[in-house]
CSV table of C-alpha atoms in Angstrom, one decimal:
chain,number,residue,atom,x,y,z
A,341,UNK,CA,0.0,0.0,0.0
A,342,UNK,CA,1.6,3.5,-0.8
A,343,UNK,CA,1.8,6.6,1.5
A,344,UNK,CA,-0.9,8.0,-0.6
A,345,UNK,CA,-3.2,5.5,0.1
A,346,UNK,CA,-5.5,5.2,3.0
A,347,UNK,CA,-7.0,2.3,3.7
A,348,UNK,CA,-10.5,2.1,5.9
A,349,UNK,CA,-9.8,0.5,8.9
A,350,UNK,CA,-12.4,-2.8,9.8
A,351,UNK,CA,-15.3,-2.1,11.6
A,352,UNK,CA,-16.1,-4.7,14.2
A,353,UNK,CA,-19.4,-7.0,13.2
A,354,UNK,CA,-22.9,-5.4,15.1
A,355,UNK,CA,-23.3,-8.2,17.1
A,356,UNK,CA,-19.5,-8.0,18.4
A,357,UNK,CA,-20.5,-4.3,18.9
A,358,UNK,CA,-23.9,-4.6,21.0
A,359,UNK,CA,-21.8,-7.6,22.7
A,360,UNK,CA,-19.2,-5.7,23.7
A,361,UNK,CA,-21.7,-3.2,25.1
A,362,UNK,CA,-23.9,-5.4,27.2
A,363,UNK,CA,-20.5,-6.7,28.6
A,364,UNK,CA,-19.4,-2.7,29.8
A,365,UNK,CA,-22.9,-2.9,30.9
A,366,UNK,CA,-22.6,-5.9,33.7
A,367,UNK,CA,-19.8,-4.9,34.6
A,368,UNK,CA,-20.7,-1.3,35.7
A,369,UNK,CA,-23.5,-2.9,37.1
A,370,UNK,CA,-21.2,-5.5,39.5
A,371,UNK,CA,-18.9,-2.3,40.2
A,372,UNK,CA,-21.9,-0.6,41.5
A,373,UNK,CA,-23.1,-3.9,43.4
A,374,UNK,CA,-19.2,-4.5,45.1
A,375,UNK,CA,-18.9,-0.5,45.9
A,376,UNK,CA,-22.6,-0.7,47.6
A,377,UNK,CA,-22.0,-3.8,49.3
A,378,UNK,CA,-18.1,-2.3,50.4
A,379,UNK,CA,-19.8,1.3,52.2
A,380,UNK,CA,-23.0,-0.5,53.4
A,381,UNK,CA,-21.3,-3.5,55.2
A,382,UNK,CA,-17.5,-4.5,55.0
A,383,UNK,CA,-16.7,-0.8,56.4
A,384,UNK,CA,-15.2,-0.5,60.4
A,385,UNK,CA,-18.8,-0.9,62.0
A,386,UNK,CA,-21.8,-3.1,63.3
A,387,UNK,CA,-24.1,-3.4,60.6
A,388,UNK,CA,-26.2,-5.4,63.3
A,389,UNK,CA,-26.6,-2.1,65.4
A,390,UNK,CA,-27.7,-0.3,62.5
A,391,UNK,CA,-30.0,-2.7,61.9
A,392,UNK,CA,-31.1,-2.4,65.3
A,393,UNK,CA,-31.8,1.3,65.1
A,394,UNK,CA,-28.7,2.8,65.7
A,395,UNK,CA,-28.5,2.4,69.2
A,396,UNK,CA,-27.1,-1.2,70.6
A,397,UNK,CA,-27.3,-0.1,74.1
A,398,UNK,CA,-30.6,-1.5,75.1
A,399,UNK,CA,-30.4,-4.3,73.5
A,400,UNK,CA,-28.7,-7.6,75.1
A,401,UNK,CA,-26.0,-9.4,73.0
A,402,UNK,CA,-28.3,-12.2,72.5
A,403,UNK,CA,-31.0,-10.2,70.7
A,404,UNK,CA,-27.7,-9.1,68.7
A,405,UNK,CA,-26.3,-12.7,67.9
A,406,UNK,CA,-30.2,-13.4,66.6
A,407,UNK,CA,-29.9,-10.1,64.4
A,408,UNK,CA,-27.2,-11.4,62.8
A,409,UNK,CA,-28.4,-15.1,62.1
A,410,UNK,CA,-31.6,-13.4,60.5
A,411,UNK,CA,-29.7,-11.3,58.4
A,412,UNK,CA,-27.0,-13.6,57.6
A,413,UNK,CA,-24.4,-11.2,59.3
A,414,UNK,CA,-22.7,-14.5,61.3
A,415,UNK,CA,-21.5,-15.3,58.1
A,416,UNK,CA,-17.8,-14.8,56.8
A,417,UNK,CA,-18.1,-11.0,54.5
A,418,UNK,CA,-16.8,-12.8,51.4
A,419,UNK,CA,-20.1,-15.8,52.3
A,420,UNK,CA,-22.5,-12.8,52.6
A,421,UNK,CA,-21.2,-11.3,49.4
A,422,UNK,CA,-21.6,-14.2,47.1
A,423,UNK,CA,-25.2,-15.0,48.6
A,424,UNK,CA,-26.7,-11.4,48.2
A,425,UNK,CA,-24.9,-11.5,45.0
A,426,UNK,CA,-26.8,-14.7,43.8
A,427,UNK,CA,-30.0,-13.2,45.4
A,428,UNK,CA,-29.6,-9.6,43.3
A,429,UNK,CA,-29.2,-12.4,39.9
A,430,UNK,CA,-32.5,-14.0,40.7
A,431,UNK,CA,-34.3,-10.8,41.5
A,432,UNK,CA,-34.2,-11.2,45.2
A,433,UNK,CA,-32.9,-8.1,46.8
A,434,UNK,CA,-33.4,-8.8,50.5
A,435,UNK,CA,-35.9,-7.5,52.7
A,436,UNK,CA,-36.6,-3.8,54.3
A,437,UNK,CA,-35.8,-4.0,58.0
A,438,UNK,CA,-38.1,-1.1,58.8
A,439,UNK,CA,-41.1,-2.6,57.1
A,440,UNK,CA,-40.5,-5.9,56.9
A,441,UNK,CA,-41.4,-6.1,52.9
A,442,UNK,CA,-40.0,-7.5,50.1
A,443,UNK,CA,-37.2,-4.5,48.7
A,444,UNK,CA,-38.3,-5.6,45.0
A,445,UNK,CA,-41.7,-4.4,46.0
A,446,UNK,CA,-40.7,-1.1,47.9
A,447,UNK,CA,-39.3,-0.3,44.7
A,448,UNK,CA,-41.3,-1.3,42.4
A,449,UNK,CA,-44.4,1.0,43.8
A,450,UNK,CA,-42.0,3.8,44.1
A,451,UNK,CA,-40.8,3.7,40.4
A,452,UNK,CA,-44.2,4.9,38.6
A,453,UNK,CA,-44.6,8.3,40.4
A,454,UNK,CA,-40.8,8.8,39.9
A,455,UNK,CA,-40.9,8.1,36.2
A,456,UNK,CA,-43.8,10.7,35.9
A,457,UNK,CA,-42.1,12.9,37.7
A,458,UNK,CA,-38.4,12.8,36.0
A,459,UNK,CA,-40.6,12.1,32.4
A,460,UNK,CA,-42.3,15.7,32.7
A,461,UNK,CA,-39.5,17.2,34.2
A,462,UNK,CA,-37.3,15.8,31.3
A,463,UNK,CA,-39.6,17.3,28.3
A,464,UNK,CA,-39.3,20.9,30.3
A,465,UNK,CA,-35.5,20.8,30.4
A,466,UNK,CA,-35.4,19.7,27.2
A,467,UNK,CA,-37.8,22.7,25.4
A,468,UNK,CA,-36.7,25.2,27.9
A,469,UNK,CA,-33.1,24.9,28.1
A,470,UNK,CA,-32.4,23.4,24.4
A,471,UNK,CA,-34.9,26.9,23.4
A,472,UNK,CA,-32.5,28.9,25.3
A,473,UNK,CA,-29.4,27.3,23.7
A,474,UNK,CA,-31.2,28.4,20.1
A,475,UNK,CA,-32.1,31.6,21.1
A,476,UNK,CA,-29.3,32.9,22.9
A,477,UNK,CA,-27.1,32.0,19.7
A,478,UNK,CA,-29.6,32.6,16.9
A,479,UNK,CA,-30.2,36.8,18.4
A,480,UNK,CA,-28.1,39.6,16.8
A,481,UNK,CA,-27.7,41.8,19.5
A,482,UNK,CA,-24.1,40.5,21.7
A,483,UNK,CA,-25.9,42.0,24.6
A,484,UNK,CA,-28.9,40.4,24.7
A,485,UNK,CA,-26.9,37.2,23.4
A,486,UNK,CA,-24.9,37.1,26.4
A,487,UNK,CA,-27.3,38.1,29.3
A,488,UNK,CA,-29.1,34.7,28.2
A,489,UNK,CA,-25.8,32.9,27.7
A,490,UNK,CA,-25.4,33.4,31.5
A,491,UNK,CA,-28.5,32.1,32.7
A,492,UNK,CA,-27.5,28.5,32.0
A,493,UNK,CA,-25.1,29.1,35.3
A,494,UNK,CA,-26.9,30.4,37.3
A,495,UNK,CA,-29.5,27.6,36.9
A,496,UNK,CA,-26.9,25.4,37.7
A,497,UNK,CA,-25.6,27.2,41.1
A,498,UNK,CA,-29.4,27.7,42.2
A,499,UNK,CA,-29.7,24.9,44.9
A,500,UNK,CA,-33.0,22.8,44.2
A,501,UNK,CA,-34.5,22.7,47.6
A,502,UNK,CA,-34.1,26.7,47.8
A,503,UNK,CA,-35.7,26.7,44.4
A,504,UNK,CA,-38.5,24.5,45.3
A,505,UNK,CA,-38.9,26.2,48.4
A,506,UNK,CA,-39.4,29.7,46.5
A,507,UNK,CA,-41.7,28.2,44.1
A,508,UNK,CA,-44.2,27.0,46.9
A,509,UNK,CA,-43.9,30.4,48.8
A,510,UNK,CA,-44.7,32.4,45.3
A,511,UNK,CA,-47.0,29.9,43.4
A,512,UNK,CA,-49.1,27.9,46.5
A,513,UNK,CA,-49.2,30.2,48.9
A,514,UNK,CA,-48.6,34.2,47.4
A,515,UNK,CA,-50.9,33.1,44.8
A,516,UNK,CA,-52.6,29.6,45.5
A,517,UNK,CA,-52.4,28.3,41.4
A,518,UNK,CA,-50.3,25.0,42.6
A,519,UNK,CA,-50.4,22.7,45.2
A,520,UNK,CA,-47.5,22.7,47.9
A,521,UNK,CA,-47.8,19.2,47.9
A,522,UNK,CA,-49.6,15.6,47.0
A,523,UNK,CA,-49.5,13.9,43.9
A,524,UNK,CA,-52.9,13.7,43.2
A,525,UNK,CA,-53.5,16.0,40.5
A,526,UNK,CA,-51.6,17.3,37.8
A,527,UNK,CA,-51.1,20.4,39.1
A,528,UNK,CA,-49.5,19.1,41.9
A,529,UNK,CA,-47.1,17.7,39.5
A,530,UNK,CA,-46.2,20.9,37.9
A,531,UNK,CA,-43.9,22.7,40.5
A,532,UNK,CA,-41.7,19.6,41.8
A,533,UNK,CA,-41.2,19.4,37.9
A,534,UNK,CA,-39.8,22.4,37.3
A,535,UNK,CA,-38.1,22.4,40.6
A,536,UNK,CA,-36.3,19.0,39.2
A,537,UNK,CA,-35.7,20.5,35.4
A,538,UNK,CA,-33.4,23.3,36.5
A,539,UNK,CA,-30.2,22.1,36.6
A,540,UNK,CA,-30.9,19.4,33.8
A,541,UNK,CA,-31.9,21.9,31.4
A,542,UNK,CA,-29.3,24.2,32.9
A,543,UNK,CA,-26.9,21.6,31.6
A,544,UNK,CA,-28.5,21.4,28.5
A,545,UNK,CA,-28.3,25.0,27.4
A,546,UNK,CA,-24.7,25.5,28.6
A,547,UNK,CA,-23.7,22.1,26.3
A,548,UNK,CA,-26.4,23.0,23.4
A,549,UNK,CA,-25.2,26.6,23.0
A,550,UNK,CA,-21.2,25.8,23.2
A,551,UNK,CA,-22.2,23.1,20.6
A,552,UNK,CA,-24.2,25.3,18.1
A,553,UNK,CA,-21.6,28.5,18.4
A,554,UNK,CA,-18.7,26.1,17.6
A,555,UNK,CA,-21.2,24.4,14.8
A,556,UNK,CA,-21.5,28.1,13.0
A,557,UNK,CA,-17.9,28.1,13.0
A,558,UNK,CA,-17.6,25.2,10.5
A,559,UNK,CA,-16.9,24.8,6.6
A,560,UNK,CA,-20.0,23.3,6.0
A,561,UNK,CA,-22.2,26.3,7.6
A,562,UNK,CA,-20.1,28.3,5.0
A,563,UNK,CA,-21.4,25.9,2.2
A,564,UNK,CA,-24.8,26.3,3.0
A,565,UNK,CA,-24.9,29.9,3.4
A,566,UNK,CA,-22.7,29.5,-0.2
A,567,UNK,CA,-26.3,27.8,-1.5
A,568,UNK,CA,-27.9,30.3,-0.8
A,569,UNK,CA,-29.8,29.0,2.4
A,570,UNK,CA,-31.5,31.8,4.6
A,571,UNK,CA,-30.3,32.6,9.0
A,572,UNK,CA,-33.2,30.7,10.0
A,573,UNK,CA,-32.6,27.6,7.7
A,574,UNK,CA,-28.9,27.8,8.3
A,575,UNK,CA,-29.4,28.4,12.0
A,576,UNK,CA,-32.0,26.0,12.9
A,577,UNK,CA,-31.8,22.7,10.1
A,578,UNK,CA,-27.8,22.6,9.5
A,579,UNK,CA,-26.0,24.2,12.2
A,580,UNK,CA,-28.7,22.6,15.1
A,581,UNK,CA,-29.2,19.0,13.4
A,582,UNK,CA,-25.3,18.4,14.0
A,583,UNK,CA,-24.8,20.6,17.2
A,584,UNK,CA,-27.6,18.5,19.2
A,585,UNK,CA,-25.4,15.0,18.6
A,586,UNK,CA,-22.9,15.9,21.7
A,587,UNK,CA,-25.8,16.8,23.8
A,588,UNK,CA,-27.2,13.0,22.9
A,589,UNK,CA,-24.1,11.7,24.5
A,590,UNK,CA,-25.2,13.0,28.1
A,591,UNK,CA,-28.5,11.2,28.1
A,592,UNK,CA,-26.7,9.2,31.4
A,593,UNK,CA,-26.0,12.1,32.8
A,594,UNK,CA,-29.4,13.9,32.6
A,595,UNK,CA,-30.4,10.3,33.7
A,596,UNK,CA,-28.5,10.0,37.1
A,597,UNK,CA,-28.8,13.7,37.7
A,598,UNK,CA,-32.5,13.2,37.5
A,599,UNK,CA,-33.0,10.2,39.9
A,600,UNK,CA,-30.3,12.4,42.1
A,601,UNK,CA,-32.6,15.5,41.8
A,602,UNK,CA,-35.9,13.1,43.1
A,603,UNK,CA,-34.4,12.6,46.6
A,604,UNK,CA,-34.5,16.3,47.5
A,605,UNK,CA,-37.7,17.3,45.4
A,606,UNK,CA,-39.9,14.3,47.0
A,607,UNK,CA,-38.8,15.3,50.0
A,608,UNK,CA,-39.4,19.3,49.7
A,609,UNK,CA,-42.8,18.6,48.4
A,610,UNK,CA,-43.7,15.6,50.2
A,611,UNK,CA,-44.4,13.4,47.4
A,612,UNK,CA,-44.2,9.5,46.9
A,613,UNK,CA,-41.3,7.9,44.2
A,614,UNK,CA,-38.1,6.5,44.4
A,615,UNK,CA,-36.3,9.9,46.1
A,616,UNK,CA,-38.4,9.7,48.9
A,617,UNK,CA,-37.5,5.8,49.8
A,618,UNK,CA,-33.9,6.4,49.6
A,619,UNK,CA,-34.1,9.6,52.0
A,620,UNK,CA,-36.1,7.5,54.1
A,621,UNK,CA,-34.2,4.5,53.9
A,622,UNK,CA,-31.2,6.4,54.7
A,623,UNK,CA,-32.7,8.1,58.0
A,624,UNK,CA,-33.9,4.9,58.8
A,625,UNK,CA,-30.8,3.4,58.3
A,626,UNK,CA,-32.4,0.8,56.2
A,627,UNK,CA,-29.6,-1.0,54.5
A,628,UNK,CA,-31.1,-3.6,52.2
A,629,UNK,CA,-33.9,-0.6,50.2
A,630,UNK,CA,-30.8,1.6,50.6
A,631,UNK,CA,-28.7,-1.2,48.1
A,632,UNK,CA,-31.5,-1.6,46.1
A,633,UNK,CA,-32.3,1.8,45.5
A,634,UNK,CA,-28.3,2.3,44.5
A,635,UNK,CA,-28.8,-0.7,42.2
A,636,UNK,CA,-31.8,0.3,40.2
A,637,UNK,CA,-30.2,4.0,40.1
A,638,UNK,CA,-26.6,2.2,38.5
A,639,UNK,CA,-29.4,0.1,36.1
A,640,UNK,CA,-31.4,3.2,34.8
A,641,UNK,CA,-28.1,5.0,34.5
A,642,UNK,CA,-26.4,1.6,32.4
A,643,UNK,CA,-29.5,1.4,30.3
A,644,UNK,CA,-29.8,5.0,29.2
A,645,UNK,CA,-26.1,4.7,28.2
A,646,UNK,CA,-26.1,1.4,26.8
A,647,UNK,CA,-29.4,3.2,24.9
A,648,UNK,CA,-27.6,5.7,23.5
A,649,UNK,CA,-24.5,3.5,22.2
A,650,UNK,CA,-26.9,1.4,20.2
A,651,UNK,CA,-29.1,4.5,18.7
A,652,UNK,CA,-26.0,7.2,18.2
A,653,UNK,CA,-25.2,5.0,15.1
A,654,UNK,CA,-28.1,5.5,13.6
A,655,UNK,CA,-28.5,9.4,14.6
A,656,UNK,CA,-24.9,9.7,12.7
A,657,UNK,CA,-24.5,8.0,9.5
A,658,UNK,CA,-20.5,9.1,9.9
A,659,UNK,CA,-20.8,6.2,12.9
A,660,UNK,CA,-20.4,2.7,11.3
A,661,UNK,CA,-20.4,-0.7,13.2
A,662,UNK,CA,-19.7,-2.6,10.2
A,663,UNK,CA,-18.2,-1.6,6.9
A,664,UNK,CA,-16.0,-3.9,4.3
A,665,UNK,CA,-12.3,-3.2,4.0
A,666,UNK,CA,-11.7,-1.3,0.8
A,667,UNK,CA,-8.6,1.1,-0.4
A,668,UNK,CA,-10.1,4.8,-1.6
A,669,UNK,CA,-8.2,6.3,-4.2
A,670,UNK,CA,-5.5,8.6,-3.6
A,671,UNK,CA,-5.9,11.7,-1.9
A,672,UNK,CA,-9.2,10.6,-1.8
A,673,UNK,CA,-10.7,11.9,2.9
A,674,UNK,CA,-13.0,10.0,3.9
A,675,UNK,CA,-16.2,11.8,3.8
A,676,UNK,CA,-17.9,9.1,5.7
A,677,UNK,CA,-15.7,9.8,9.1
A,678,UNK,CA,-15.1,13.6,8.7
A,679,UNK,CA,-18.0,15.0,7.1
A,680,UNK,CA,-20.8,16.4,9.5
A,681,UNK,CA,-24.1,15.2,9.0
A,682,UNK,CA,-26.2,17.8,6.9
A,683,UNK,CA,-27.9,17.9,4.0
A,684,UNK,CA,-25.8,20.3,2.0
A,685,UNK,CA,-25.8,17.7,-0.9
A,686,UNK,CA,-23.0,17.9,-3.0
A,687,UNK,CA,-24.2,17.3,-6.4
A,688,UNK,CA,-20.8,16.5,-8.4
A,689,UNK,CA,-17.4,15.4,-7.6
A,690,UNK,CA,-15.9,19.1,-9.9
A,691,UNK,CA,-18.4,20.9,-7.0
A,692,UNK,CA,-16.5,18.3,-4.0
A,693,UNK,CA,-13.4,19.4,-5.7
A,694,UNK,CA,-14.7,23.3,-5.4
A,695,UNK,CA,-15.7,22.7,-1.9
A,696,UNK,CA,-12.4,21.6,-1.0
């Protein structure tokens, strides 16, 4: 092969690929079981008095010895390990020492209002703060441009149970248009929502407007204007369509920040879900709901990923997961890898030649 020549490296099959990523995906998903299982019980302390409440004093070492036959706790750590580790791969996650219930079925009543209340909240970072990222880079005036460039910040610095906090005093109790709390209405859903969308679609914005300014900057936004294509046109259908791809890659992130943001908004508005076990599993000192809540958050968190690996290829045609070997000709790029996704067609190879 001469220096010229550049030869296309061999994609991996698809199933290798997906293979590959179900693999990462087990394993973050054992890390996140072994780190759990590390802080919760092979730490310097009595997991038996925690389980006890906390306080050992009043209670005789033979109620203790019991406690830790129940539990399993007499065991050897490395014994204890390997069981809850073949209970988590059957589905059996132990059982809630404050109520006395199955941890599978704590969780599983307190994923529905969760997933309505991250869904909604979701679809408002996502309009709000990916409408601020457009706007703030789409206006003329550098002013105005940069006081909505710095909101992003802020909405990211704003702690979420002061912001919640606010929104009760102004919007349930200034002016009574939203419940402080419940979750038996939609309105009561509508506060706690946008308490929880803040600093996702804080995050958003920031990474959607870096993206679309450093998008404008390209040779293809050049092209198109070249073609003749109008601000809006340029702005919104080539500049956006390849400037929202890096925000894709973050869907994990949004994810985990999400289920993070529950605990403090379930609490501050006193509504059921997922956020309001953990806190209370945590006060409680609960350790089984506590692993199993740090479990399902490490599975949501895997899955969103693991989502976004298998999709991503099909968002962005320049992405291949399988693709024969073949030579191109010489000083021939390769259009597939290093052109950004847009429909600036390029009608002839004299125009490609133009281009370049």
């Amino acid at each position: 092969m001469s220096a010229t020549s550049t030869a296309r490296s061999v994609r991996p099959p698809v199933a290798r690929y997906i293979a590959s990523r179900l693999g990462q995906a087990l394993i973050v998903l054992w890390a996140a079981y072994t780190v759990s299982f590390i802080v919760l019980y092979a730490l310097p302390s009595d997991p038996v008095a925690l389980l006890a409440g906390g306080d050992a004093s009043d209670i005789t070492p033979e109620q203790l010895d019991a406690l830790r036959v129940k539990y399993g706790l007499d065991r050897p750590l490395f014994v204890q390990y390997f069981v809850q580790l073949a209970g988590v791969l059957t589905g059996h996650l132990g059982v809630s020492i404050s109520s006395g219930r199955p941890v599978t079925e704590v969780i599983g009543e307190a994923i529905p209002p969760t997933l309505q209340l991250a869904g909604f909240a979701f679809v408002i970072a996502v309009v709000f703060g990916g409408g601020l990222a457009v706007i703030a880079t789409f206006v003329r005036g550098r002013s105005l441009s940069a006081f909505l460039l710095g909101l992003p910040p802020l909405g990211v610095a704003i702690p979420s149970f002061w912001f919640g906090l606010m929104l009760i005093q102004w919007f349930s109790f200034q002016v009574p248009i939203f419940p402080a709390m419940g979750d038996k209405s939609f309105a009561a859903l509508v506060l706690p929502a946008i308490t929880l969308a803040l600093p996702t679609g804080a995050m958003i914005a920031q990474l959607l407007s870096k993206s679309l300014s450093t998008s404008l900057r390209e040779p293809y936004i050049d092209t198109a204007w070249a073609k003749g294509g109008d601000r809006r046109r340029v702005h919104l259908r080539h500049a956006l369509r390849n400037a929202a791809l890096p925000a894709i890659t973050i869907t994990g992130l949004i994810v985990g920040q999400l289920l993070a943001g529950t605990v403090v908004t379930e609490t501050v508005f006193s509504r059921p879900g997922i956020g309001r076990v953990t806190a209370t599993a945590v006060q409680q000192q609960d350790i089984p709901v506590v692993q199993g809540v740090v479990l399902f958050a490490a599975s949501a968190f895997v899955l969103a990923n693991l989502a976004v690996d298998l999709v991503y290829p099909l968002l962005d045609p320049r992405i291949q997961l399988s693709a024969p070997s073949r030579r191109l000709r010489p000083g021939a790029a390769d259009l597939t890898e290093a052109t950004p996704v847009d429909d600036v067609s390029l009608e002839s190879e004299e125009e490609l030649e133009t281009v370049r």
